[in-house]
Tab-separated table of C-alpha atoms in Angstrom:
chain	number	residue	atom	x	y	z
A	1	UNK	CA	71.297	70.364	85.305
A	2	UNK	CA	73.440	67.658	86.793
A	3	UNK	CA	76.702	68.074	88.270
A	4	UNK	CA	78.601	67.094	85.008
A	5	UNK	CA	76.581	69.340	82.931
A	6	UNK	CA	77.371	72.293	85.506
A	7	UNK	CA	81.281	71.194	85.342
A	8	UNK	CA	81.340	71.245	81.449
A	9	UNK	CA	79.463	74.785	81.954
A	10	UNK	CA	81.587	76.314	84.338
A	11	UNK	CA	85.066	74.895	82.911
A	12	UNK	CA	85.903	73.760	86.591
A	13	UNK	CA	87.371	70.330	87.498
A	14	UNK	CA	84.762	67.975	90.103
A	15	UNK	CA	87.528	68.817	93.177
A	16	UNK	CA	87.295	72.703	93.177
A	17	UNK	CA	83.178	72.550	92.683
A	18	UNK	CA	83.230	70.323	96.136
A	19	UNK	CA	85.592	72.628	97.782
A	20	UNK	CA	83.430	75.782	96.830
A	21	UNK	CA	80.255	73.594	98.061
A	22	UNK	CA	81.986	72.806	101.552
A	23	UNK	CA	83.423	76.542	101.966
A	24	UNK	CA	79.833	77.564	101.377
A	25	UNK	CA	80.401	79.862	98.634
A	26	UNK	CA	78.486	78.038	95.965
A	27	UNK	CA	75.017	76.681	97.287
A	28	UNK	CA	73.878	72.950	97.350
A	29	UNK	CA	71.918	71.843	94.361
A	30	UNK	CA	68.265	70.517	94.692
A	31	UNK	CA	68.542	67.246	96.158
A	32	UNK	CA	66.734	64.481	93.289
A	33	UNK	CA	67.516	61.547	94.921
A	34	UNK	CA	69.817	59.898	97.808
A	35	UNK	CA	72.639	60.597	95.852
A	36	UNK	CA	71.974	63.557	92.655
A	37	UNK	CA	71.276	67.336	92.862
A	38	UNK	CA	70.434	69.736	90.347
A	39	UNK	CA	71.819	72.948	89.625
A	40	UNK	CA	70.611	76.041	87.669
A	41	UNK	CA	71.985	79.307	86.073
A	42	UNK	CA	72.419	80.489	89.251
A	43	UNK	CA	75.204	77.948	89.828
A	44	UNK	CA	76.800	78.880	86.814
A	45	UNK	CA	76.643	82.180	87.413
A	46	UNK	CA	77.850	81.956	90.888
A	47	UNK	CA	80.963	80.185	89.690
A	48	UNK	CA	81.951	82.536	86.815
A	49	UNK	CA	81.794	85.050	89.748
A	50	UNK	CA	84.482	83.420	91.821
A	51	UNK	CA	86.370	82.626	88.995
A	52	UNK	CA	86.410	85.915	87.615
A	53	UNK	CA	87.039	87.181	91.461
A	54	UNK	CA	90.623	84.476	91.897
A	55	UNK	CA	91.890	83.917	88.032
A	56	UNK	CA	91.666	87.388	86.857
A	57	UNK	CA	91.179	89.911	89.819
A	58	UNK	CA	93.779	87.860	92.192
A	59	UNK	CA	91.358	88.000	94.956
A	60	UNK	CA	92.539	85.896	97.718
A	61	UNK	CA	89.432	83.493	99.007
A	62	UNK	CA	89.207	85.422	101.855
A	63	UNK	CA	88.238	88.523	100.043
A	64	UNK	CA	85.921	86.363	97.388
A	65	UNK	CA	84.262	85.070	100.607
A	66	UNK	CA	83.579	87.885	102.251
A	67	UNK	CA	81.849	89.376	98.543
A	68	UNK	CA	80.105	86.585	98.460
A	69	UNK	CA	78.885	86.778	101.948
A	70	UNK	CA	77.135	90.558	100.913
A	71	UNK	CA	75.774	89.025	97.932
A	72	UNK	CA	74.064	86.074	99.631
A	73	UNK	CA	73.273	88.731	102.362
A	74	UNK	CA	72.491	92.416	101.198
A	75	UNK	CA	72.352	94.741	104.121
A	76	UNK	CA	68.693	97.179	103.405
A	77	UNK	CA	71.120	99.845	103.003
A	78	UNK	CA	72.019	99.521	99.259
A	79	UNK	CA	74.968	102.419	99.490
A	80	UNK	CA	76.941	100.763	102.457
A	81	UNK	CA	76.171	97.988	100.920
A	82	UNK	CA	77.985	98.559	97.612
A	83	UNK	CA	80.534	100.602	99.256
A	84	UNK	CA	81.413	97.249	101.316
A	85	UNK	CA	81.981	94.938	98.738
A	86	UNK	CA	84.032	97.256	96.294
A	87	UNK	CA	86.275	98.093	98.703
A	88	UNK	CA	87.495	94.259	99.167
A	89	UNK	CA	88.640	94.610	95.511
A	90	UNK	CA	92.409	95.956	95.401
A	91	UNK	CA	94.070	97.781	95.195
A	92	UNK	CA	94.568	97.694	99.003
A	93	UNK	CA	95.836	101.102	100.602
A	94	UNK	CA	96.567	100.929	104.123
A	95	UNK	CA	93.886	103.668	105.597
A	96	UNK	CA	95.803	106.976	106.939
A	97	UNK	CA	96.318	106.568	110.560
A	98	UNK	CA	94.812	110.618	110.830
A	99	UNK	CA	92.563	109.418	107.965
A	100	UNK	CA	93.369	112.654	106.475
A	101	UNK	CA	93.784	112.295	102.905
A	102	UNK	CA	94.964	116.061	102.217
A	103	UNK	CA	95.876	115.808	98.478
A	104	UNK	CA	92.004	113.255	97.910
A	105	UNK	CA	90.254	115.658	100.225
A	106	UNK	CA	91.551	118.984	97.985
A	107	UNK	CA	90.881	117.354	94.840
A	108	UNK	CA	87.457	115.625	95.781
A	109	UNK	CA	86.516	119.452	96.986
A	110	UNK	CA	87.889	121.232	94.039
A	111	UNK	CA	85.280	118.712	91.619
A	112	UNK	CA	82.478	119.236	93.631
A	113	UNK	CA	82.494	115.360	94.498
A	114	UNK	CA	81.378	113.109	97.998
A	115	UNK	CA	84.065	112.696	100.041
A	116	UNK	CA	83.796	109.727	102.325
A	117	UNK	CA	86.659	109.015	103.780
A	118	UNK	CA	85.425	105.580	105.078
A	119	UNK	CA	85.340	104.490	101.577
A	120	UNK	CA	88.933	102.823	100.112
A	121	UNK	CA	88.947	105.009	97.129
A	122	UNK	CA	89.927	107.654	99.182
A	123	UNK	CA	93.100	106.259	100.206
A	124	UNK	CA	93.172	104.691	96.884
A	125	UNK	CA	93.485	108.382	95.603
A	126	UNK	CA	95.847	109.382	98.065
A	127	UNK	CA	98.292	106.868	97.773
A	128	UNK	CA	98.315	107.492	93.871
A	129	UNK	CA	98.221	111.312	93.579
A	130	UNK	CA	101.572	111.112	96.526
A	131	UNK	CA	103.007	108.604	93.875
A	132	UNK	CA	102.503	110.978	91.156
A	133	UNK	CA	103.580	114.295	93.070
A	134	UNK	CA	106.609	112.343	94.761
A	135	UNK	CA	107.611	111.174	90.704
A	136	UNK	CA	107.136	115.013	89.362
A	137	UNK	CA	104.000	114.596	87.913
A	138	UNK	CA	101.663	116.298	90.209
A	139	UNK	CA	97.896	116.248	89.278
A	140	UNK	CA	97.201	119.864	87.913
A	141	UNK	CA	93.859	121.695	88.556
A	142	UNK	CA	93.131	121.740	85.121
A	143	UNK	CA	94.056	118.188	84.207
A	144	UNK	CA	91.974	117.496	87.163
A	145	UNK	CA	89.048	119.148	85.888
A	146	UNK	CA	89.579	117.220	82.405
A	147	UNK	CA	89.546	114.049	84.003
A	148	UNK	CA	86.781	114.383	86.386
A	149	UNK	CA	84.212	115.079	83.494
A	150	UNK	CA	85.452	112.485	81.259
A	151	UNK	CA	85.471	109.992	84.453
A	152	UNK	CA	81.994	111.032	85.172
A	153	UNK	CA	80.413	110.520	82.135
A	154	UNK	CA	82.184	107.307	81.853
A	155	UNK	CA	80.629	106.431	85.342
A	156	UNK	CA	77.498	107.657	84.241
A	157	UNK	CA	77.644	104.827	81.472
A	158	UNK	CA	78.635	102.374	84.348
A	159	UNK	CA	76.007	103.083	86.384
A	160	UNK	CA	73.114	103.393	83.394
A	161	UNK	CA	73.428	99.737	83.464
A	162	UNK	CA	73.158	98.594	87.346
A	163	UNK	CA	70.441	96.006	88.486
A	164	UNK	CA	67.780	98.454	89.884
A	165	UNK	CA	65.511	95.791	91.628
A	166	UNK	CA	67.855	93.477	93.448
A	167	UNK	CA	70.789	94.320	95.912
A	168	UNK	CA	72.409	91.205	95.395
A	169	UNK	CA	72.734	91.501	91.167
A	170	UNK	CA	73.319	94.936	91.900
A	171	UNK	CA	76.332	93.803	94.253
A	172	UNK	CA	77.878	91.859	91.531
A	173	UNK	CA	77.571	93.803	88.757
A	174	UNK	CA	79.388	96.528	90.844
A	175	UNK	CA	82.218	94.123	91.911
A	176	UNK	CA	82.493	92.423	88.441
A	177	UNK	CA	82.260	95.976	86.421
A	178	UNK	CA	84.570	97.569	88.838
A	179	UNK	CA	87.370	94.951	88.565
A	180	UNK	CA	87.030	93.566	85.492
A	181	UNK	CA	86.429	96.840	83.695
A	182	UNK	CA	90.023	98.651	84.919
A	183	UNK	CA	91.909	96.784	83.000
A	184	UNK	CA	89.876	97.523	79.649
A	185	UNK	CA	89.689	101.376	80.673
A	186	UNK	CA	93.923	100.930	80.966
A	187	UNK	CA	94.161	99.128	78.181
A	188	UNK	CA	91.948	101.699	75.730
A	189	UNK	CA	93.939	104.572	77.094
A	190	UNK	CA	97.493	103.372	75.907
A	191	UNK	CA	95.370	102.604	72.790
A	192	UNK	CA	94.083	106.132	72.869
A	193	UNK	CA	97.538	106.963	73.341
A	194	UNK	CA	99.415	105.389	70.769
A	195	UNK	CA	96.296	106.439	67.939
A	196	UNK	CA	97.295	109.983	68.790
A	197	UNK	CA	100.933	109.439	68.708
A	198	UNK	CA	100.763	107.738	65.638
A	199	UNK	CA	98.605	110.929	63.939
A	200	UNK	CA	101.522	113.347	65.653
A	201	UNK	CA	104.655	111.497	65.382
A	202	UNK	CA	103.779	109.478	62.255
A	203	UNK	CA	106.809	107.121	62.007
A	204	UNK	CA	106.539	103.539	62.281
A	205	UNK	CA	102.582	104.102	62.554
A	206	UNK	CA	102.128	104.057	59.019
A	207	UNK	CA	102.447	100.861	57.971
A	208	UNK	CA	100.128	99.559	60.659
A	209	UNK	CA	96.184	99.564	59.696
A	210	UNK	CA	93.452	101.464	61.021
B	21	UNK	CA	125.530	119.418	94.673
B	22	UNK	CA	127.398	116.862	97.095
B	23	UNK	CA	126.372	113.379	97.418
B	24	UNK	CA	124.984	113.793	100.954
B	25	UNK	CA	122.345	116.462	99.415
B	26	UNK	CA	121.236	114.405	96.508
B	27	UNK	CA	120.639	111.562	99.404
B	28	UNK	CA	118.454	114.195	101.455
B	29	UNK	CA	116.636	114.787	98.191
B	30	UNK	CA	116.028	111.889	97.083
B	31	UNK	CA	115.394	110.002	100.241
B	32	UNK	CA	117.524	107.446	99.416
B	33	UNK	CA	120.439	105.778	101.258
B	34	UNK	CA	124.008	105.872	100.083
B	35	UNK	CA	124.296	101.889	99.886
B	36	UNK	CA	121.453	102.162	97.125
B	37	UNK	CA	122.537	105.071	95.103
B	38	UNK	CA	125.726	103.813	95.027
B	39	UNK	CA	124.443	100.392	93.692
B	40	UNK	CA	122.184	102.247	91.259
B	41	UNK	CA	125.469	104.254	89.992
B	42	UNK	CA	127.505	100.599	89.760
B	43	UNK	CA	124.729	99.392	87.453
B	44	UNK	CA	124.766	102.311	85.214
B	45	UNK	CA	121.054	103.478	86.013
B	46	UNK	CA	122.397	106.451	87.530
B	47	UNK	CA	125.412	108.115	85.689
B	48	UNK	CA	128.628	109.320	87.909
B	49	UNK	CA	128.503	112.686	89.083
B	50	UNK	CA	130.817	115.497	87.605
B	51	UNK	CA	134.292	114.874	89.483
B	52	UNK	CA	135.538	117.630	91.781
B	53	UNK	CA	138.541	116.118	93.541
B	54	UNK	CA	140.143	112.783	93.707
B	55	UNK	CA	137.239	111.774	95.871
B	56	UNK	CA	133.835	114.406	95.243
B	57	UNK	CA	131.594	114.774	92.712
B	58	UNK	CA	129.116	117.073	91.833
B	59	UNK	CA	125.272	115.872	91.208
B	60	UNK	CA	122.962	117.946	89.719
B	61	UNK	CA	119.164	118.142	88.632
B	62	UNK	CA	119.092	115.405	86.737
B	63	UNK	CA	119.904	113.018	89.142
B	64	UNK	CA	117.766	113.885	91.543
B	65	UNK	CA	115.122	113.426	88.728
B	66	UNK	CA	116.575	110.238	87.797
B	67	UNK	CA	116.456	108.480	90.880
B	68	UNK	CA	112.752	109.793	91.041
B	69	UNK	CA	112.349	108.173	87.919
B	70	UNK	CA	113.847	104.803	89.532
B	71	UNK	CA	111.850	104.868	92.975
B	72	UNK	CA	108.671	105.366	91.183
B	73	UNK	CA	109.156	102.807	88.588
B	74	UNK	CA	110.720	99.934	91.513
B	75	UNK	CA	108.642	101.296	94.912
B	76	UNK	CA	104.949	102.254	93.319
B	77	UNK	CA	104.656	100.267	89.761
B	78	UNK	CA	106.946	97.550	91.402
B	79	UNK	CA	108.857	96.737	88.309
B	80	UNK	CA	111.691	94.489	88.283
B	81	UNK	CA	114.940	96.129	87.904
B	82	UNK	CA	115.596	94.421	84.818
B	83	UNK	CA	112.600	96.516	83.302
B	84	UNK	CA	113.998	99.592	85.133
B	85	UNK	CA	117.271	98.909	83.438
B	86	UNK	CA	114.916	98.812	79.784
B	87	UNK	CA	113.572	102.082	80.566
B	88	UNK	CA	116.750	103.741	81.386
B	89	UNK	CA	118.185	102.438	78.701
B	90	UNK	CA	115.651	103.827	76.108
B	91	UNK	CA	115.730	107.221	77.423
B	92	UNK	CA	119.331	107.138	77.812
B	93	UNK	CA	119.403	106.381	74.122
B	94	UNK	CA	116.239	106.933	72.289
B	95	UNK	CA	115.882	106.091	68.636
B	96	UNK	CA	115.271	108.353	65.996
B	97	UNK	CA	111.923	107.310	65.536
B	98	UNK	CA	109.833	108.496	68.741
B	99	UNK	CA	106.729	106.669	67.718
B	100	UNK	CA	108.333	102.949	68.335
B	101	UNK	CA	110.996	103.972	71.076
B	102	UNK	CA	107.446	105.161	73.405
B	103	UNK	CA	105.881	101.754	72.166
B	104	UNK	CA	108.970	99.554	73.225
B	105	UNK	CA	109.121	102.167	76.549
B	106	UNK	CA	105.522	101.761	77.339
B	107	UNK	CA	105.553	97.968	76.686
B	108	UNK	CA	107.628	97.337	79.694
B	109	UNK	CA	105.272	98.252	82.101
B	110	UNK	CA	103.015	96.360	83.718
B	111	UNK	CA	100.442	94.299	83.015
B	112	UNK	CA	102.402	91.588	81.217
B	113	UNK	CA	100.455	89.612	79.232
B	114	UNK	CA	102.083	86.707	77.280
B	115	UNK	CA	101.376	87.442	73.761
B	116	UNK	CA	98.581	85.501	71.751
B	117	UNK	CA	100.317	82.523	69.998
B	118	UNK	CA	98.196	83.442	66.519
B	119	UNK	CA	98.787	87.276	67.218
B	120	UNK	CA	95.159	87.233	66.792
B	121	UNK	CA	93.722	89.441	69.332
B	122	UNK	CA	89.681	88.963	67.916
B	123	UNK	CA	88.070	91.107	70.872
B	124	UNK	CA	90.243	93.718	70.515
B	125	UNK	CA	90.881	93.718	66.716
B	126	UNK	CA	86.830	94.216	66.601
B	127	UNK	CA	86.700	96.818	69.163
B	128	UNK	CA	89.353	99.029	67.489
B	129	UNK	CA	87.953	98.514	64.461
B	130	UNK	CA	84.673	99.729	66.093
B	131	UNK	CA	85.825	102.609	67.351
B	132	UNK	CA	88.265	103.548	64.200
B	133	UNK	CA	91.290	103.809	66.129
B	134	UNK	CA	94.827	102.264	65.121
B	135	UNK	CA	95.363	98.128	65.726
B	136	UNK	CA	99.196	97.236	65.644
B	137	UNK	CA	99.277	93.778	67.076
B	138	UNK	CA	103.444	94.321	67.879
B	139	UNK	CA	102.258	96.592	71.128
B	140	UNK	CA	101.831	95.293	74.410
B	141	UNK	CA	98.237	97.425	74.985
B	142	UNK	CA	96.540	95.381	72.308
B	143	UNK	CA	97.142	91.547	74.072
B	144	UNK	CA	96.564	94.062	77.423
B	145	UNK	CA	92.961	94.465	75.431
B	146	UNK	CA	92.078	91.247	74.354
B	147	UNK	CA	92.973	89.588	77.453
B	148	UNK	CA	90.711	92.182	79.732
B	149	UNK	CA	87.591	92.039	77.160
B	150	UNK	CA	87.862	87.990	77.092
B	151	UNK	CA	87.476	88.219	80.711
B	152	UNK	CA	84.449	90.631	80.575
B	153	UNK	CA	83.038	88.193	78.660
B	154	UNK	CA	83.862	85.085	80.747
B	155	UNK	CA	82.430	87.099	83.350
B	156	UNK	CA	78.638	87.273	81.795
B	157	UNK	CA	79.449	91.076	81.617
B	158	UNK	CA	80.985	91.472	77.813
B	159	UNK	CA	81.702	94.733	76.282
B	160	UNK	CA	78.728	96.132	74.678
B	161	UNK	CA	79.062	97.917	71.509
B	162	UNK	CA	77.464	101.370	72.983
B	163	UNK	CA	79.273	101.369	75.878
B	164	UNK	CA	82.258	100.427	73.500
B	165	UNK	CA	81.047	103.908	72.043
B	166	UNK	CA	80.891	105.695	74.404
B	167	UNK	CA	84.076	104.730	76.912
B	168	UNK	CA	86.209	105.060	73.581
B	169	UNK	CA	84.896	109.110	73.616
B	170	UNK	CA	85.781	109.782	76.640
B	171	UNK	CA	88.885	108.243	77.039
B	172	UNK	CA	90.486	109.572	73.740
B	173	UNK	CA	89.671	112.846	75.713
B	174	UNK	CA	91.709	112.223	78.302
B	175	UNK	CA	94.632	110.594	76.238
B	176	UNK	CA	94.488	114.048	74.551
B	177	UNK	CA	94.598	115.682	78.132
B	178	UNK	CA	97.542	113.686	78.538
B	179	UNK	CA	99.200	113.916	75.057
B	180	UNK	CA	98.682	118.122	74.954
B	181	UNK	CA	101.611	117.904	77.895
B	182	UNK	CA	103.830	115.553	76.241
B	183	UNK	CA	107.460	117.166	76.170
B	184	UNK	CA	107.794	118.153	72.325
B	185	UNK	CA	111.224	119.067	71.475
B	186	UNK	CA	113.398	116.070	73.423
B	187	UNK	CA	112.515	112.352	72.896
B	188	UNK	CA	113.905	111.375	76.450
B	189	UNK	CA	111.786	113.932	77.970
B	190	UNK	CA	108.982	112.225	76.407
B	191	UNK	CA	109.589	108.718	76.807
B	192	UNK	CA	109.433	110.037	80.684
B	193	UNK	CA	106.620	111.706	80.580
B	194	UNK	CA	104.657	109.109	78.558
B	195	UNK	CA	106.066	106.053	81.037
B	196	UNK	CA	105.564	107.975	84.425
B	197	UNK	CA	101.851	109.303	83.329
B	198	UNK	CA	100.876	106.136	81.917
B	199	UNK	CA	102.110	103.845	84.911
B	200	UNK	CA	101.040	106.780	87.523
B	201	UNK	CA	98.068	107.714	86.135
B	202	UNK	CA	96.556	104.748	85.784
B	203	UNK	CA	95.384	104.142	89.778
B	204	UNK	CA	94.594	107.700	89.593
B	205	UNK	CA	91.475	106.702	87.228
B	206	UNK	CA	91.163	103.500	88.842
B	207	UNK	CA	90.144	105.788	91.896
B	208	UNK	CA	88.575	108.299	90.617
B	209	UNK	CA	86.403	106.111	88.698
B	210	UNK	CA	85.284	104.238	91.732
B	211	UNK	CA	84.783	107.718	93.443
B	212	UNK	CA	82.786	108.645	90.821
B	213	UNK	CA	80.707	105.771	91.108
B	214	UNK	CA	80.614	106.472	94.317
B	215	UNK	CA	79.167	110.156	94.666
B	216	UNK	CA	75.938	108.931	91.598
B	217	UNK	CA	75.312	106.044	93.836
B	218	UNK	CA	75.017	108.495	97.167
B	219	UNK	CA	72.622	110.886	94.841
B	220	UNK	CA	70.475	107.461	93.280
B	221	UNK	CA	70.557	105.636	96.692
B	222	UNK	CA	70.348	107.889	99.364
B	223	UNK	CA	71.288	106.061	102.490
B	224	UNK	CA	74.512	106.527	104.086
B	225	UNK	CA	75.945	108.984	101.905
B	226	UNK	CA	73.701	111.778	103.553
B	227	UNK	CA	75.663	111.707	106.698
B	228	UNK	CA	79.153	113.069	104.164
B	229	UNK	CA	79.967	115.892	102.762
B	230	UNK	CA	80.860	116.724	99.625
């Protein structure tokens, strides 16, 4: 397709597509002629991904460059790999300067899950189950329990559906699923929420439609 | 207790409990003297209540004020006075000029589970599946399925503590756990992710332990 087509496709104006072609995140089209390229799907696709990456994750270009860098550049090591580009999503946690983790490390232990404290989660997890202890709320072990199965499965869904053959697809369906699928999972559980509260409490609920 | 305990307990300098107790998120202590009062449980809870809400979901005091307000003086009818709690927190997400909400209208109507277009989680919904979709990863209907499952477990998990008997208890409970608990799944999803990759991949991961 021609660079107008690939504009109308992508919903960006001509001035961003040129800066995205100079910062070497999107590649050059196939030259067909001194002054005409032509792009694919792959274009497209590449600039839904940085769009989805700035508009709705907030990524600064930094972080969308660096994602894009393991994309267009897959170390053989798929794991490290993954583990690499996920953790450039935020939320960013400051690592622990012991790299400790107590409260993570207990509750990783106590589900029977990998603990890898090189991995941002891990401080991710920290952070928030401090933040719920400091507030009164500490995680319980059975809540935990509850959680960790539900979680699972749901991962299990997640991960039903990654790119088996390719590193790179498998990259950004990771990044793109990961970010773009926390807010849906918040969203559905204040939903979950209120379509219990409305069965228990009853109140205003009823005139609303299921 | 004295105000130099309640300032141990809750970490917080005098300059900002003091401001907190001008603006009426913090009620006076019970006079003992011309010049003591007496603080008790519930204000170390409160200010708790305030750090979380300010320091880890970063919330605007005006939205702390809403809070305070509602659990100060609940309405009768719990079911709307957790909605209007609930709806302060983040993410804020203008709502849809039509009130149309298609996405998420369809999914909840998918899934049987109550639509009422007046709270926040619904635009929170619509706006998170659009972007899916933008993304070239939309929300399929048996993943729909099957997320829905296991997240109405875990609302229930969360819903089998709610406080029963006092509506300002709740409205806590439900604003703290919702606004807290939410980067505890955000981890713990990418965790989870995390330990099926190590067992499907290999690499890496055989150098941690879980």
């Amino acid at each position: 397709m021609r660079m107008s087509e690939l504009l109308k496709r992508s919903g960006m104006p001509l001035a961003t597509v040129k800066y995205y072609l100079r910062e070497g995140l999107l590649a050059p089209g196939e030259s067909v002629g001194a002054t005409m390229a032509d792009y694919g799907e792959e274009h497209v696709r590449r600039l839904a991904l940085i769009r989805a990456l700035t508009e709705v994750v907030g990524l600064p270009l930094a972080g969308v460059r660096t994602i894009v860098g393991i994309i267009d550049e897959p170390e053989a090591d798929r794991y490290s790999t993954l583990g690499r580009a996920i953790a450039v999503l935020p939320p960013a946690v400051e690592a622990d300067a012991h790299g400790d983790y107590p409260r993570a490390r207990a509750a990783l232990a106590e589900i029977g899950q990998l603990c890898d404290p090189g991995y941002a989660a891990v401080a991710q997890l920290e952070r928030a189950l401090a933040a719920a202890e400091a507030a009164g709320l500490p995680m319980g072990r059975e809540r935990l329990h509850g959680y960790a199965r539900h979680i699972m499965a749901i991962a299990e869904i997640d991960m039903a559906e990654l790119p088996e053959a390719d590193t790179s697809r498998a990259v950004e369906y990771s990044v793109l699923g990961t970010a773009l699928y926390d807010p849906i999972f918040a969203a559905m559980r204040r939903l979950a929420h209120q379509d219990l509260a409305s069965r228990m409490l009853g109140g205003s609920a009823g005139d609303q439609t299921r």
